[in-house]
Amino acid sequence: MLLTRTAPSVLRAAAAAATAGARARARRFCPLSTLAVLEHKEGNLLPQSLPVITAATKLGGTVTALLAGTDAASVAAQVAKLNGVSEVLTVSNGAYDKSLAENFAPMLQENIKAGGFTHVVAAHSAFGKNIMPRLSALLDVQQISDVIEIHDDSTFVRPIYAGNAIATVKSSDDIKVLTIRGTAFPAAAEGSGSAAAVQESSADPKVESSTTWVSENLAKSERPDLGTATRVVSGGRGLKDKDNFDKLMPPLADALGAAIGASRAAVDSGFADNSLQVGQTGKVVAPQLYLAVGISGAIQHLAGMKDSKVIAAINKDADAPIFQVADVGLVADLFTAVPELTEKLKSEK
Amino acid sequence: MTALRILVPVKRVIDYAVKPRVNAAQTGVETAGVKMSMNPFDELSIEEAVRLRERHPTTVTDILAFSAGPAKAQDTLRTAMAMGADRALLAETDTELEPLAVAKLLQRVVKDEDRNLVILGKQSIDGDAGQTGQMLAGLLGWGQATQASAVLGLPAVVTADLRLNEPRYASLPNIMKAKKKPLVKRAVADFGVEVGARLQTVKVVEPAPRKGGGKVEDVGGLVARLKELGAL
């Protein structure tokens, strides 16, 4: 430093160039290493975290899974057995149980600094959407949301305009922060090899959160989780009221072993809880079978389900846009067709 | 009660009812000659700010609407003022700004304009990133409440979800009044904030089209076809 300060400007420029070159080289040789931020609840890893691990492995470097909260250590044992996980880092502190961005993001920042990670990946879930942008701002990087494809360690594909366009973007940031669309990557499975090492992280800044957790009001359901179900039956405005929704949809869902979804119109009209909403502003699902009942198929709804393997629709309007994407369409009054379908499915079981 | 000085950022986007088309060069979505409107989530933010004032007339002392975008974003700001914002500020630029850049501009505006509450839409319906509010809260070190469905401690950043409220229509007299409300334009460069792009758009394409598979006659046909497709 002393030398450059006294050196002529030419030398100074050369020295600066050399430093920049060395930095670029260091970056180039800096091994890829990904931090996968995972979600858990009541001692179990949540299903939306499994595709996160798969996406992390596609980046090409080592994959360190991070778990924070009271149960972090016990969940770590499950995660250590999953394919692709090189190491599990735990932050066993109850302050992270409610995943508040105000303390979770600085904790992640500390761990990224300590571990020298080049990539950070989480699910594009309510958790990821809340925490990752705050982390990105702390790291001064431009996050890439809702990634559906990974080309290489800096090139990613994501839907824009409610899935009406697909953009490929290349990031020039030193650290890449991604949230991934769970339905676009397969779930990581348990491997046959030895389990990854579990280590308690020493990076915990213990930032006081300025928001506090007051309460939560969860919709209870015995049915499969909407985000990960292999079959989904979804109801729309065509059901006319909540009584019809509650009378017709649960038996059909149970006959199929399906989760129940709803269109925004159905949620806004109070037929169904908003945790069931499928679409641009609700959940994005891609099950094996998506059965739309009384849903016209607005583009905001299609954004949430058009990657389903098979789409079936029951609607009395033969011109409803849903029929343009449905593999199988039935033009019929749902009030007779749905009970008939439910009975038929039950009798074939 | 602490006086509330609210900042409501709004974005001009392709109208939500328009089906976007990718341009011929595959560099983006065609916006020429396409109907543009205020991002639907931002209407909810304005509405919430105005309702806060209606509930607490003396507490809410000022509602500032802000947009970063082309000169035409003035229309969006006028709409915000017709809905009840007191004044507006436009950071003018012809380049599309990334969420991090917008968050940095907002951070500056919060400081310059002494704001203690920022209400944003939870995402814009063009970029669908859903990042700006959380980034701003991170930059300011403020609390954040995302996807709010009911409005907490100050200062704070709140992002509005669709179920927060039902935005009002601007009445003709209010549209006329909005024309007289102050709207300040400044170049993005004047904010002294680093807004360079971190992402390069390699290409934009239409998604693979999905073809409808035709219709069946009755419930029996539906079940049979679903079996053929391996869905049952």
Coordinates of N, CA and C in Angstrom, one line a residue, chain A residues 102 126 129-130 211 213 215 264 268 274 277 281, chain B residues 40-49 51-52 55 117-123 130 133-134 143-153 156-167:
Chain A
E102 N -36.0 -10.3 10.0 CA -35.2 -9.3 10.6 C -34.0 -10.0 11.4
A126 N -43.3 -19.0 1.0 CA -43.5 -17.8 1.8 C -42.3 -17.5 2.6
K129 N -39.5 -16.2 0.1 CA -39.9 -14.9 -0.5 C -39.7 -13.8 0.6
N130 N -39.9 -14.1 1.8 CA -39.8 -13.1 2.9 C -38.3 -12.9 3.3
T211 N -39.6 -7.0 14.8 CA -41.0 -7.5 14.7 C -41.1 -8.7 15.6
W213 N -43.4 -12.2 16.9 CA -44.4 -13.2 16.4 C -45.6 -13.1 17.4
S215 N -49.1 -14.4 16.6 CA -49.8 -15.7 16.6 C -49.9 -16.2 15.2
R264 N -58.9 -17.6 -7.5 CA -59.0 -16.4 -6.7 C -60.5 -16.0 -6.5
D268 N -62.0 -15.1 -3.0 CA -62.5 -13.7 -2.7 C -64.0 -13.8 -2.3
N274 N -57.8 -18.6 1.8 CA -56.8 -18.2 0.8 C -55.5 -19.0 0.7
Q277 N -55.5 -20.9 -2.5 CA -55.5 -20.3 -3.8 C -54.4 -20.7 -4.7
T281 N -51.0 -15.1 -7.7 CA -50.9 -14.5 -6.4 C -51.1 -15.5 -5.3
Chain B
P40 N -51.5 -3.8 -10.1 CA -52.6 -4.0 -9.2 C -52.3 -4.0 -7.7
F41 N -51.1 -4.6 -7.3 CA -50.8 -4.7 -5.9 C -50.5 -3.3 -5.4
D42 N -50.1 -2.4 -6.2 CA -49.8 -1.0 -5.8 C -51.1 -0.2 -5.5
E43 N -52.1 -0.6 -6.2 CA -53.4 0.1 -6.0 C -53.8 -0.2 -4.5
L44 N -53.5 -1.4 -4.1 CA -53.9 -1.8 -2.7 C -53.1 -1.0 -1.7
S45 N -51.8 -0.7 -2.1 CA -51.0 0.1 -1.1 C -51.5 1.5 -1.0
I46 N -51.8 2.1 -2.1 CA -52.4 3.5 -2.0 C -53.7 3.4 -1.2
E47 N -54.5 2.5 -1.6 CA -55.8 2.3 -0.9 C -55.6 2.2 0.6
E48 N -54.6 1.4 1.0 CA -54.4 1.2 2.5 C -53.9 2.5 3.1
A49 N -53.0 3.2 2.4 CA -52.5 4.5 3.0 C -53.7 5.4 3.2
R51 N -56.9 4.7 3.5 CA -57.8 4.2 4.5 C -57.2 4.5 5.9
L52 N -55.9 4.4 6.0 CA -55.3 4.8 7.3 C -55.6 6.2 7.7
R55 N -59.2 6.6 8.8 CA -59.4 6.1 10.1 C -58.7 7.0 11.2
L117 N -43.2 5.1 7.3 CA -43.9 3.9 6.9 C -43.9 3.8 5.4
V118 N -43.6 2.7 4.8 CA -43.6 2.4 3.4 C -44.5 1.3 3.1
I119 N -45.5 1.5 2.3 CA -46.4 0.4 1.9 C -46.2 0.1 0.4
L120 N -45.8 -1.1 0.1 CA -45.6 -1.5 -1.3 C -46.5 -2.7 -1.6
G121 N -46.7 -2.9 -2.9 CA -47.3 -4.1 -3.4 C -46.3 -5.2 -3.2
K122 N -46.9 -6.4 -3.1 CA -46.0 -7.6 -2.7 C -45.2 -8.0 -4.0
Q123 N -45.6 -7.7 -5.1 CA -44.8 -8.0 -6.3 C -45.4 -7.2 -7.5
G130 N -41.0 -10.0 -6.5 CA -41.4 -9.9 -5.1 C -40.3 -9.7 -4.2
G133 N -39.8 -4.7 -1.5 CA -40.1 -4.3 -0.1 C -39.1 -4.9 0.9
Q134 N -38.8 -6.2 0.8 CA -38.0 -6.8 1.7 C -36.5 -6.3 1.6
G143 N -38.3 -3.1 10.4 CA -39.1 -4.3 10.4 C -39.9 -4.5 9.1
Q144 N -40.2 -5.7 8.7 CA -40.9 -5.9 7.5 C -42.1 -6.8 7.7
A145 N -43.2 -6.5 7.1 CA -44.3 -7.4 7.2 C -44.7 -7.6 5.8
T146 N -44.4 -8.8 5.3 CA -44.7 -9.1 3.9 C -46.1 -9.8 3.7
Q147 N -46.7 -9.6 2.6 CA -47.9 -10.2 2.2 C -49.0 -9.9 3.3
A148 N -48.9 -8.7 3.8 CA -49.8 -8.3 4.8 C -51.3 -8.4 4.5
S149 N -52.1 -9.0 5.4 CA -53.5 -8.9 5.1 C -54.2 -8.1 6.2
A150 N -53.5 -7.6 7.2 CA -54.0 -6.7 8.1 C -52.9 -5.8 8.6
V151 N -53.1 -4.5 8.7 CA -51.9 -3.6 9.0 C -52.0 -3.4 10.6
L152 N -48.8 -2.3 12.5 CA -47.9 -2.8 13.4 C -46.9 -1.8 13.9
G153 N -45.3 -2.0 14.6 CA -44.5 -1.0 15.1 C -43.9 -0.2 14.0
A156 N -41.7 1.0 9.6 CA -41.8 -0.3 9.0 C -42.1 -0.3 7.5
V157 N -41.8 -1.4 6.9 CA -42.1 -1.6 5.5 C -43.2 -2.7 5.4
V158 N -44.2 -2.4 4.8 CA -45.3 -3.3 4.7 C -45.6 -3.6 3.2
T159 N -45.7 -4.9 2.8 CA -46.1 -5.2 1.5 C -47.5 -5.7 1.4
A160 N -48.3 -5.3 0.4 CA -49.7 -5.5 0.4 C -50.0 -6.7 -0.5
D161 N -50.9 -7.6 0.1 CA -51.4 -8.7 -0.7 C -52.8 -8.4 -1.2
L162 N -53.2 -9.2 -2.1 CA -54.5 -8.9 -2.8 C -55.7 -8.8 -1.8
R163 N -55.6 -9.6 -0.7 CA -56.8 -9.6 0.1 C -56.8 -8.5 1.2
L164 N -55.8 -7.6 1.1 CA -55.7 -6.5 2.1 C -57.0 -5.6 2.0
N165 N -57.4 -5.2 0.8 CA -58.5 -4.3 0.7 C -59.0 -4.4 -0.7
E166 N -60.0 -3.6 -1.0 CA -60.5 -3.4 -2.4 C -60.3 -2.0 -2.8
P167 N -59.4 -1.7 -3.7 CA -59.0 -0.3 -4.1 C -60.3 0.4 -4.6

